[in-house]
Coordinates of C-alpha atoms in Angstrom, one line a residue:
Chain A
X1 CA 82.5 138.9 127.6
X2 CA 79.4 136.0 126.7
X3 CA 77.8 139.1 125.3
X4 CA 80.0 140.2 122.7
X5 CA 80.2 136.8 120.9
X6 CA 76.6 136.3 120.9
X7 CA 76.9 139.7 119.6
X8 CA 78.8 138.7 116.9
X9 CA 77.6 135.5 116.4
X10 CA 74.2 137.3 115.3
X11 CA 75.8 139.2 112.7
X12 CA 78.4 137.4 111.4
X13 CA 78.7 138.7 108.6
X14 CA 79.2 142.5 109.7
X15 CA 81.5 142.1 112.6
X16 CA 83.5 139.9 110.2
X17 CA 83.2 142.3 107.1
X18 CA 84.0 145.5 110.4
X19 CA 87.2 143.0 111.5
X20 CA 88.8 141.9 107.8
X21 CA 88.9 145.8 107.2
X22 CA 91.0 146.7 110.1
X23 CA 92.3 143.6 109.5
X24 CA 95.4 144.5 107.8
X25 CA 96.6 147.1 110.1
X26 CA 96.6 144.2 112.6
X27 CA 99.4 141.7 110.8
X28 CA 102.9 143.0 109.8
X29 CA 103.0 143.3 106.5
X30 CA 100.1 142.5 103.8
X31 CA 100.7 140.1 102.1
X32 CA 100.7 137.6 105.1
X33 CA 96.2 139.8 105.0
X34 CA 95.8 138.4 101.8
X35 CA 97.1 135.6 102.5
X36 CA 95.4 134.9 105.4
X37 CA 92.4 136.7 103.7
X38 CA 92.6 133.1 100.8
X39 CA 92.9 130.9 102.8
X40 CA 90.5 131.3 105.3
X41 CA 88.0 131.2 102.4
X42 CA 89.8 127.8 101.1
X43 CA 89.4 126.6 104.6
X44 CA 85.6 128.0 105.2
X45 CA 85.0 126.7 102.5
X46 CA 86.1 123.1 103.2
X47 CA 84.6 123.7 106.4
X48 CA 81.0 123.5 104.7
X49 CA 81.7 119.7 103.9
X50 CA 83.2 118.4 106.1
X51 CA 82.7 120.9 109.7
X52 CA 78.3 121.1 108.7
X53 CA 78.1 118.1 107.0
X54 CA 80.3 115.4 108.8
X55 CA 82.6 114.9 105.2
X56 CA 86.2 114.4 105.5
X57 CA 87.3 115.3 102.2
X58 CA 91.3 115.7 101.0
X59 CA 90.8 116.1 97.4
X60 CA 90.7 120.4 98.0
X61 CA 93.5 121.3 96.4
X62 CA 91.4 120.1 93.2
X63 CA 89.6 123.0 93.7
X64 CA 91.9 125.7 95.1
X65 CA 94.3 125.2 91.8
X66 CA 91.5 124.9 89.0
X67 CA 90.5 128.2 90.5
X68 CA 94.1 129.6 90.1
X69 CA 95.1 127.4 86.1
X70 CA 91.3 128.5 85.0
X71 CA 91.9 132.1 86.6
X72 CA 96.2 132.2 84.9
X73 CA 94.9 130.7 81.7
X74 CA 92.3 133.0 81.8
X75 CA 94.7 135.8 81.5
X76 CA 97.6 135.2 80.5
X77 CA 97.1 132.8 77.3
X78 CA 94.0 134.3 75.8
X79 CA 94.2 138.1 77.7
X80 CA 90.8 138.0 79.2
X81 CA 89.2 140.7 82.2
X82 CA 90.8 139.7 85.5
X83 CA 86.7 140.2 86.4
X84 CA 85.6 137.5 83.6
X85 CA 89.0 135.0 84.7
X86 CA 87.8 134.5 88.4
X87 CA 83.7 133.3 86.6
X88 CA 85.7 130.8 85.1
X89 CA 88.0 129.8 87.7
X90 CA 84.6 129.3 90.4
X91 CA 82.7 127.6 87.6
X92 CA 85.4 125.2 86.0
X93 CA 85.6 124.5 90.5
X94 CA 82.0 123.9 90.5
X95 CA 81.7 121.6 87.4
X96 CA 84.8 119.6 88.3
X97 CA 83.0 119.6 91.8
X98 CA 80.0 118.1 90.7
X99 CA 82.2 115.1 88.8
X100 CA 84.4 114.8 91.7
X101 CA 81.2 114.5 94.1
X102 CA 79.1 112.4 91.8
X103 CA 82.2 109.9 92.4
X104 CA 83.2 110.2 96.2
X105 CA 79.7 111.1 97.8
X106 CA 79.1 106.5 96.5
X107 CA 81.2 106.3 99.5
X108 CA 81.5 107.2 103.2
X109 CA 84.1 107.2 105.7
X110 CA 87.6 107.3 105.2
X111 CA 86.7 105.4 102.7
X112 CA 85.6 109.2 101.4
X113 CA 88.7 110.5 102.0
X114 CA 91.0 108.3 100.2
X115 CA 88.8 108.3 97.1
X116 CA 88.9 112.5 97.1
X117 CA 92.4 112.7 97.9
X118 CA 93.1 109.9 94.7
X119 CA 90.8 112.1 92.7
X120 CA 92.5 115.1 94.3
X121 CA 95.7 113.9 92.2
X122 CA 94.0 112.8 89.1
X123 CA 93.6 117.0 88.7
X124 CA 97.6 117.7 90.0
X125 CA 98.8 115.1 87.2
X126 CA 96.3 116.1 84.2
X127 CA 97.7 119.7 84.9
X128 CA 100.7 118.9 85.1
X129 CA 101.2 117.3 82.4
X130 CA 99.3 119.5 80.4
X131 CA 102.4 121.5 80.4
X132 CA 101.7 124.0 77.2
X133 CA 98.4 125.8 79.1
X134 CA 99.9 125.0 82.6
X135 CA 103.9 125.6 82.4
X136 CA 103.5 122.2 84.7
X137 CA 106.7 122.1 87.3
X138 CA 107.7 125.3 87.4
X139 CA 103.6 126.5 87.4
X140 CA 102.3 129.2 85.3
X141 CA 104.2 133.1 85.3
X142 CA 102.9 136.0 84.5
X143 CA 99.6 136.0 86.3
X144 CA 99.6 140.3 86.1
X145 CA 96.4 142.7 86.2
X146 CA 97.6 145.5 85.5
X147 CA 96.2 148.9 86.3
X148 CA 91.8 149.2 86.1
X149 CA 88.9 152.0 86.8
X150 CA 86.6 151.3 89.6
X151 CA 83.3 154.4 88.9
X152 CA 86.4 156.3 87.5
X153 CA 89.1 155.7 90.3
X154 CA 92.7 154.3 89.3
X155 CA 93.3 151.4 91.1
X156 CA 96.5 150.1 91.6
X157 CA 96.7 146.4 91.7
X158 CA 100.5 146.4 92.0
X159 CA 99.8 148.5 95.8
X160 CA 99.0 145.5 98.7
X161 CA 96.3 147.8 100.4
X162 CA 94.6 148.4 97.0
X163 CA 94.6 143.9 96.2
X164 CA 94.2 143.5 100.5
X165 CA 90.6 146.2 99.5
X166 CA 89.4 144.5 96.0
X167 CA 90.3 140.2 97.7
X168 CA 88.4 141.3 100.3
X169 CA 85.1 142.4 98.4
X170 CA 84.8 139.0 96.9
X171 CA 85.9 137.8 100.6
X172 CA 83.3 139.0 102.0
X173 CA 80.4 138.0 99.3
X174 CA 81.9 134.1 99.9
X175 CA 81.1 134.4 103.3
X176 CA 78.0 136.6 103.5
X177 CA 77.0 133.0 100.4
X178 CA 78.6 131.0 102.9
X179 CA 76.1 132.7 106.1
X180 CA 72.7 133.0 103.4
X181 CA 73.4 128.8 103.6
X182 CA 73.8 128.2 106.9
X183 CA 71.2 129.8 107.9
X184 CA 68.8 128.6 105.3
X185 CA 66.5 125.5 105.4
X186 CA 69.9 123.2 103.3
X187 CA 71.9 123.9 106.3
X188 CA 69.8 122.3 108.9
X189 CA 69.4 119.0 106.0
X190 CA 73.1 119.5 106.1
X191 CA 73.6 119.3 110.6
X192 CA 71.5 116.9 109.9
X193 CA 73.0 114.7 107.5
X194 CA 75.7 115.5 109.5
X195 CA 73.8 114.4 113.1
X196 CA 72.8 110.7 111.5
X197 CA 72.3 110.8 108.1
X198 CA 69.9 107.1 107.8
X199 CA 67.0 109.4 110.2
X200 CA 67.9 112.3 107.8
X201 CA 66.8 110.1 104.7
X202 CA 63.9 108.8 107.0
X203 CA 63.1 111.9 107.4
X204 CA 62.3 112.6 103.7
X205 CA 65.9 114.9 102.7
X206 CA 67.9 113.9 99.4
X207 CA 70.4 112.9 101.0
X208 CA 72.5 112.7 97.8
X209 CA 71.6 115.6 95.7
X210 CA 72.3 117.1 100.1
X211 CA 75.5 116.4 99.3
X212 CA 76.3 117.3 95.8
X213 CA 74.8 120.4 96.1
X214 CA 77.3 121.4 99.3
X215 CA 80.3 119.6 97.6
X216 CA 79.8 121.8 94.1
X217 CA 79.6 124.9 96.9
X218 CA 82.3 124.1 98.4
X219 CA 83.9 123.5 95.5
X220 CA 83.5 127.2 94.0
X221 CA 84.3 129.0 97.0
X222 CA 87.2 126.8 97.8
X223 CA 87.8 127.8 94.1
X224 CA 87.4 131.6 94.0
X225 CA 89.9 131.6 96.7
X226 CA 92.1 129.9 93.7
X227 CA 91.4 132.4 91.6
X228 CA 91.8 135.1 94.3
X229 CA 95.4 133.6 95.0
X230 CA 95.9 133.9 90.8
X231 CA 95.8 136.6 90.8
X232 CA 97.4 137.4 94.5
X233 CA 101.0 135.8 93.4
X234 CA 100.4 136.0 90.2
X235 CA 102.2 133.1 89.6
X236 CA 100.4 129.6 89.7
X237 CA 102.2 126.9 91.9
X238 CA 102.4 122.9 91.2
X239 CA 101.8 122.9 94.4
X240 CA 98.5 125.1 95.1
X241 CA 96.6 121.3 93.2
X242 CA 98.8 118.7 96.4
X243 CA 97.1 116.8 98.3
X244 CA 99.2 119.2 101.0
X245 CA 97.9 121.7 100.2
X246 CA 94.2 119.6 101.0
X247 CA 95.5 118.9 104.1
X248 CA 96.2 122.3 105.1
X249 CA 92.5 122.6 104.7
X250 CA 92.0 120.8 107.5
X251 CA 94.6 121.8 109.2
X252 CA 93.1 125.2 109.2
X253 CA 89.3 123.7 110.2
X254 CA 90.9 122.0 113.1
X255 CA 92.7 124.4 114.4
X256 CA 90.3 127.3 114.6
X257 CA 87.9 124.6 115.4
X258 CA 85.6 122.5 112.9
X259 CA 81.6 123.3 111.9
X260 CA 81.9 126.8 113.7
X261 CA 81.5 129.7 111.5
X262 CA 85.0 131.9 112.3
X263 CA 87.6 128.5 113.2
X264 CA 88.6 128.0 109.4
X265 CA 89.6 131.9 109.2
X266 CA 90.7 131.6 113.1
X267 CA 92.9 128.8 112.3
X268 CA 94.1 130.6 108.6
X269 CA 94.9 132.9 110.4
X270 CA 97.4 131.2 113.3
X271 CA 98.5 128.7 111.3
X272 CA 99.9 131.5 108.4
X273 CA 101.2 133.3 111.4
X274 CA 102.1 130.8 113.6
X275 CA 104.6 129.3 109.8
X276 CA 106.0 133.9 108.8
X277 CA 107.1 133.5 113.2
X278 CA 108.0 130.2 112.7
X279 CA 110.2 130.6 109.5
X280 CA 112.5 134.0 111.2
X281 CA 114.6 131.4 112.9
X282 CA 114.2 127.4 111.0
X283 CA 113.9 126.1 108.1
X284 CA 111.8 123.1 109.8
X285 CA 107.8 125.2 110.1
X286 CA 106.6 122.3 108.7
X287 CA 107.7 120.2 112.4
X288 CA 106.5 123.2 114.1
X289 CA 103.2 123.5 112.7
X290 CA 103.2 119.3 112.7
X291 CA 103.3 119.0 116.4
X292 CA 101.2 122.2 116.8
X293 CA 98.5 120.3 114.3
X294 CA 98.7 117.0 116.4
X295 CA 98.8 118.8 119.7
X296 CA 95.4 119.4 119.0
X297 CA 94.1 116.7 117.7
X298 CA 95.2 115.1 121.2
X299 CA 93.9 118.3 123.8
X300 CA 91.4 120.7 122.0
X301 CA 89.7 118.2 119.4
X302 CA 87.4 121.8 119.2
X303 CA 89.6 123.6 118.2
X304 CA 90.3 127.2 119.4
X305 CA 87.1 129.3 118.2
X306 CA 85.6 125.7 118.5
X307 CA 86.6 125.5 123.0
X308 CA 85.9 129.7 123.6
X309 CA 82.9 129.6 122.3
X310 CA 81.7 125.9 124.3
X311 CA 84.4 127.1 127.7
X312 CA 81.0 130.0 127.0
X313 CA 78.5 128.2 126.8
X314 CA 77.8 129.6 123.6
X315 CA 74.5 128.6 122.3
X316 CA 75.1 125.8 119.2
X317 CA 73.1 127.2 116.7
X318 CA 74.3 131.3 116.7
X319 CA 78.1 129.7 116.1
Chain B
X1 CA 104.2 99.9 67.3
X2 CA 107.2 99.7 65.9
X3 CA 109.1 96.7 68.2
X4 CA 106.3 95.5 69.5
X5 CA 107.4 92.1 71.1
X6 CA 106.4 88.8 73.0
X7 CA 108.8 89.8 74.8
X8 CA 108.9 93.5 75.5
X9 CA 105.2 93.2 76.3
X10 CA 106.3 90.3 79.0
X11 CA 108.9 91.6 80.7
X12 CA 106.3 95.3 80.4
X13 CA 105.0 92.9 81.9
X14 CA 107.8 91.5 84.8
X15 CA 107.9 95.6 86.0
X16 CA 104.8 96.2 86.8
X17 CA 104.6 92.5 88.7
X18 CA 107.8 94.6 90.6
X19 CA 106.6 97.8 91.5
X20 CA 103.1 96.1 91.9
X21 CA 104.6 94.0 94.7
X22 CA 105.5 97.2 96.5
X23 CA 102.3 98.6 95.9
X24 CA 100.9 95.6 97.8
X25 CA 102.5 95.6 101.3
X26 CA 102.2 99.4 101.4
X27 CA 98.0 98.4 101.2
X28 CA 99.2 94.9 102.7
X29 CA 100.4 97.5 106.3
X30 CA 97.0 99.8 106.2
X31 CA 94.7 97.2 105.9
X32 CA 95.6 95.2 108.2
X33 CA 96.2 98.2 110.8
X34 CA 92.3 99.5 108.8
X35 CA 91.1 96.5 109.6
X36 CA 91.6 95.9 112.7
X37 CA 91.4 99.2 114.0
X38 CA 89.5 101.2 112.1
X39 CA 92.1 104.0 111.2
X40 CA 93.7 104.7 108.3
X41 CA 97.7 105.5 108.9
X42 CA 98.0 108.7 107.1
X43 CA 101.2 108.1 108.1
X44 CA 101.6 105.2 106.4
X45 CA 103.8 106.4 102.9
X46 CA 106.0 109.0 106.2
X47 CA 107.1 105.0 107.7
X48 CA 107.6 104.8 104.0
X49 CA 109.9 106.8 103.5
X50 CA 111.5 106.7 107.0
X51 CA 112.1 102.8 106.2
X52 CA 113.7 103.7 103.1
X53 CA 116.3 106.2 104.6
X54 CA 116.8 103.9 107.5
X55 CA 117.0 101.1 104.4
X56 CA 120.1 102.7 102.8
X57 CA 121.3 104.4 106.3
X58 CA 122.3 101.3 108.2
X59 CA 123.4 99.8 104.9
X60 CA 126.0 102.9 104.1
X61 CA 127.1 101.9 108.6
X62 CA 126.8 98.0 108.0
X63 CA 127.9 97.2 104.5
X64 CA 125.3 94.1 105.0
X65 CA 121.7 94.3 103.5
X66 CA 120.4 92.0 104.8
X67 CA 121.4 93.7 108.1
X68 CA 119.5 96.5 107.1
X69 CA 116.6 94.3 105.7
X70 CA 115.5 93.0 109.7
X71 CA 116.6 96.4 111.5
X72 CA 114.8 98.7 109.2
X73 CA 112.0 97.1 110.4
X74 CA 113.2 96.7 113.4
X75 CA 113.5 100.7 113.8
X76 CA 109.5 101.3 111.8
X77 CA 107.9 98.8 113.6
X78 CA 109.0 100.6 117.1
X79 CA 108.4 103.9 115.6
X80 CA 105.1 102.5 115.0
X81 CA 104.5 100.9 118.4
X82 CA 105.8 104.4 120.3
X83 CA 102.7 106.1 117.9
X84 CA 100.3 103.6 119.2
X85 CA 100.9 103.8 122.4
X86 CA 101.0 107.4 122.4
X87 CA 99.2 109.6 120.0
X88 CA 97.1 106.7 118.4
X89 CA 94.9 105.3 121.4
X90 CA 94.1 108.0 123.5
X91 CA 91.6 109.2 120.0
X92 CA 89.7 105.3 120.3
X93 CA 86.0 106.5 120.7
X94 CA 86.1 109.6 119.1
X95 CA 85.2 108.3 116.0
X96 CA 87.3 107.7 112.3
X97 CA 88.2 111.3 111.6
X98 CA 91.1 111.9 114.6
X99 CA 94.0 108.9 114.4
X100 CA 93.5 110.2 110.8
X101 CA 94.0 113.6 111.1
X102 CA 96.7 113.2 114.0
X103 CA 98.1 110.6 112.0
X104 CA 98.7 112.6 109.2
X105 CA 100.2 115.9 111.3
X106 CA 102.6 112.9 112.5
X107 CA 103.6 112.5 108.2
X108 CA 105.0 115.8 108.8
X109 CA 106.9 115.2 111.5
X110 CA 108.6 112.4 109.4
X111 CA 109.6 114.3 107.0
X112 CA 111.1 117.5 108.4
X113 CA 113.0 114.8 111.0
X114 CA 114.7 112.9 107.7
X115 CA 114.8 116.0 106.8
X116 CA 116.4 117.3 109.4
X117 CA 118.6 114.5 109.9
X118 CA 119.8 113.1 106.8
X119 CA 119.2 117.4 104.4
X120 CA 116.8 117.8 102.0
X121 CA 118.6 116.7 98.8
X122 CA 118.6 112.6 100.3
X123 CA 120.7 110.2 99.7
X124 CA 121.9 108.2 97.3
X125 CA 120.1 104.7 97.0
X126 CA 121.9 101.8 96.9
X127 CA 121.6 98.2 95.1
X128 CA 123.5 95.2 97.1
X129 CA 126.6 94.7 95.3
X130 CA 124.9 90.4 95.7
X131 CA 121.8 91.9 93.3
X132 CA 122.7 94.1 91.7
X133 CA 123.2 93.0 87.5
X134 CA 120.6 90.9 84.9
X135 CA 119.6 87.3 84.6
X136 CA 118.0 86.0 81.6
X137 CA 114.6 85.3 82.7
X138 CA 114.6 82.7 78.8
X139 CA 112.2 86.0 77.5
X140 CA 114.9 88.4 77.9
X141 CA 116.7 89.5 80.9
X142 CA 115.7 91.6 83.5
X143 CA 117.4 93.4 86.3
X144 CA 118.8 90.9 89.4
X145 CA 116.9 93.1 92.6
X146 CA 113.6 93.3 90.5
X147 CA 113.5 89.3 91.0
X148 CA 114.4 90.0 94.1
X149 CA 111.5 92.1 95.2
X150 CA 109.7 90.1 93.7
X151 CA 110.2 87.0 96.1
X152 CA 111.2 88.4 99.2
X153 CA 107.5 89.9 98.4
X154 CA 106.0 87.1 98.1
X155 CA 107.6 85.4 101.5
X156 CA 106.4 88.2 103.5
X157 CA 103.1 88.3 101.8
X158 CA 103.2 84.7 102.4
X159 CA 104.3 85.2 105.8
X160 CA 102.0 87.5 107.0
X161 CA 99.1 85.1 105.9
X162 CA 100.4 81.9 108.1
X163 CA 100.4 84.6 110.9
X164 CA 97.3 85.7 110.6
X165 CA 96.4 81.9 110.1
X166 CA 97.7 79.5 111.5
X167 CA 99.1 80.4 114.7
X168 CA 97.1 81.9 117.9
X169 CA 98.2 85.0 117.8
X170 CA 97.3 85.2 114.4
X171 CA 93.5 84.2 116.2
X172 CA 93.2 86.1 118.7
X173 CA 93.8 90.0 115.5
X174 CA 90.8 88.1 113.6
X175 CA 88.9 87.4 116.7
X176 CA 89.1 91.4 117.9
X177 CA 89.2 92.7 114.4
X178 CA 85.3 90.2 114.2
X179 CA 84.3 91.0 118.2
X180 CA 86.8 93.0 120.1
X181 CA 84.0 93.1 123.1
X182 CA 84.5 89.1 122.6
X183 CA 87.9 88.8 122.8
X184 CA 88.1 90.8 126.1
X185 CA 85.4 88.8 128.0
X186 CA 87.8 85.9 126.7
X187 CA 90.5 87.9 129.4
X188 CA 92.3 89.4 126.1
X189 CA 93.9 92.4 126.4
X190 CA 93.2 94.0 123.2
X191 CA 94.7 96.8 123.6
X192 CA 98.1 94.9 122.6
X193 CA 96.7 92.8 120.0
X194 CA 96.0 96.7 119.1
X195 CA 99.6 98.0 120.3
X196 CA 101.1 94.6 117.8
X197 CA 98.8 95.1 114.6
X198 CA 99.9 98.5 114.4
X199 CA 103.9 98.1 115.2
X200 CA 103.4 95.3 112.5
X201 CA 101.5 97.7 110.2
X202 CA 104.6 100.5 110.6
X203 CA 107.4 97.3 110.1
X204 CA 105.9 96.2 106.6
X205 CA 105.7 100.0 105.3
X206 CA 109.4 100.3 106.5
X207 CA 110.6 96.7 104.4
X208 CA 108.3 98.0 102.1
X209 CA 110.2 101.4 101.7
X210 CA 114.2 99.5 101.8
X211 CA 112.8 97.2 99.0
X212 CA 111.7 99.8 97.0
X213 CA 115.1 102.0 97.8
X214 CA 116.8 100.7 95.0
X215 CA 114.3 101.8 92.6
X216 CA 113.8 104.8 93.2
X217 CA 115.8 107.7 94.4
X218 CA 115.8 108.7 98.5
X219 CA 114.7 111.8 99.6
X220 CA 112.2 113.3 102.3
X221 CA 109.3 113.2 99.7
X222 CA 109.1 110.1 98.1
X223 CA 106.0 109.0 100.5
X224 CA 104.1 111.5 100.0
X225 CA 102.4 110.2 96.1
X226 CA 102.7 106.3 97.0
X227 CA 100.7 107.2 99.9
X228 CA 97.9 108.4 97.7
X229 CA 98.8 105.6 95.1
X230 CA 99.0 103.1 98.0
X231 CA 95.1 104.5 98.8
X232 CA 94.1 103.5 95.2
X233 CA 95.5 99.7 95.6
X234 CA 93.2 100.0 99.1
X235 CA 90.0 101.3 97.2
X236 CA 90.1 98.9 93.8
X237 CA 91.1 96.1 96.8
X238 CA 88.4 97.6 98.8
X239 CA 89.0 98.5 101.8
X240 CA 90.2 96.0 105.1
X241 CA 90.4 92.8 102.7
X242 CA 94.2 92.6 102.8
X243 CA 93.6 89.6 99.7
X244 CA 92.1 92.2 97.6
X245 CA 95.7 94.9 99.4
X246 CA 97.1 92.6 97.3
X247 CA 95.3 91.4 94.4
X248 CA 94.8 95.0 93.6
X249 CA 98.7 96.3 94.2
X250 CA 99.6 93.5 92.1
X251 CA 96.8 94.6 88.7
X252 CA 97.9 99.1 90.0
X253 CA 101.5 98.2 89.0
X254 CA 100.3 95.6 85.7
X255 CA 98.1 98.7 85.1
X256 CA 100.9 101.7 85.9
X257 CA 103.2 99.5 83.5
X258 CA 101.4 98.7 80.3
X259 CA 100.5 102.6 80.5
X260 CA 103.4 103.5 79.9
X261 CA 104.7 101.2 77.2
X262 CA 102.2 102.4 75.5
X263 CA 100.8 105.9 76.7
X264 CA 104.1 107.6 79.1
X265 CA 102.1 110.4 79.5
X266 CA 99.1 109.1 80.7
X267 CA 101.0 107.0 83.4
X268 CA 100.8 108.4 86.4
X269 CA 96.5 109.1 85.4
X270 CA 96.3 105.4 85.3
X271 CA 96.0 104.5 87.7
X272 CA 93.5 106.7 89.3
X273 CA 91.7 106.7 86.2
X274 CA 91.5 102.4 87.0
X275 CA 90.3 103.6 90.8
X276 CA 87.4 106.0 88.9
X277 CA 86.7 102.9 86.8
X278 CA 86.3 99.9 90.0
X279 CA 84.2 103.1 91.7
X280 CA 81.3 103.6 89.3
X281 CA 81.0 100.0 88.7
X282 CA 81.5 98.2 91.6
X283 CA 81.8 101.8 94.7
X284 CA 83.1 98.9 97.6
X285 CA 85.8 97.6 95.9
X286 CA 86.8 94.5 94.0
X287 CA 87.0 91.6 97.8
X288 CA 85.3 95.2 99.6
X289 CA 82.1 93.3 101.0
X290 CA 78.7 96.0 100.8
X291 CA 78.5 98.1 103.9
X292 CA 81.8 97.4 105.4
X293 CA 83.5 100.8 104.1
X294 CA 81.4 103.1 106.7

């Protein structure tokens, strides 16, 4: 059992890609699988900042929303090709991350959480008020992607399975990127900052710049998740920008296991699956999710994946 | 701008102070809990919401506003006591993030609980009969209820100030916030003090909920934006400073109402912009101590 986990951990990008290839066949329907894929990516991007560097942001919905809206606006109002629209979404989210990060990293601890939450609300009201572009309260409708050709093979974006694999393509690139970041010296500095910021600074690392860089990277990944979500839903709901959405990223990371590579994905899968199951017999799924989350915070702070790893005594470096 | 008179400006200022009173109360509750327990209560907005529901419910039940004004903080305060004792207490010593996350989960549960109890539409808000209508304040007519709101808030803030500054319990609370070890050595059960402070903070949140209820719609989601706004107040005032909480609360209320007079489209944004400006100039907030924001 233990050696299995070691093997997965060593080849985590390959392992997760292979698993995600068969994932839609495990799930009850493809739309849920796509949703998990997108929110898994969102939570992974968030976890880069929270789990690996110890900064609890409550404003990451801003990046999901910026990514979604810019991609949607590009397609709806400017008829851009969807690839370009994704690129704009990601760049926009990264720029948003640069501005928000610049302001927020001046503060620490709980203060950081409050500031990111409040800055996220600025983005919320900004898009909410720009009604002619964003549709305001009703959200942005009509983000349609028509059929297109990849190397001469026609692909129908409305086919759920085809959509899943197209989105997976982007998600795998992002997972590879996250893995590379974590294995690089930057990843080591991030964990050093999480463990002891002052000591990291004393070792000669530029703590402020590292924080800002990781904030921007995290924002860009969450922006990608947002862009993909706009394509998936073909509308952009205004809720994407809400801080409860930021809270979802936090919940997913904690449920799965913060600071672990697969944890956020596991958390997203469990939470969305749970939501899917619970809604079939009660409309009060929020209460169930809230209770499950509180239970984990109280009794399993390492989350599902983190608890499995620590039960199996997996080496902390290869998680 | 046409029709802008000195009277209109004063009226808008007064409206801002009434709005700011609610913010000041909320931030004061947050600040009490944070200053003592080092916990940011993410369910504070939810307690505010529960307070509003309880207020309207008790008012409908008893027909007496004053009665529900007493009953509501007892209910939310009691909820706060239970929360501290059974949910937050096991998490002390596990760092700053866990109580925050727990109370965030709790806010989900409280929102749903109110949906189950009162439906998703919420309740129609009621102004007590004796506080309906307007009063001539010299420069024009101002809603009676808002004047009451300002007076009630001032009284509550004074009462809290008196409690903290002039009573034996307040002395213990202040000592506990400064150095819990010494307080323990003196033979005082610090766990009881924490319990009390958390309950007090939640009672104030509930009280601000019922006070705010006649001025806004009472629905399960009403605590969501207000939490973000009370964080803005806390950031502007300076984390853990009660004076900062009150001053910044009023300031945020006035900025909001002045912006809605001149640039109605930007009113929601204005307070967040205020926060960004304060952060750039004084990252620790107006009344915060440098280094005390960790």
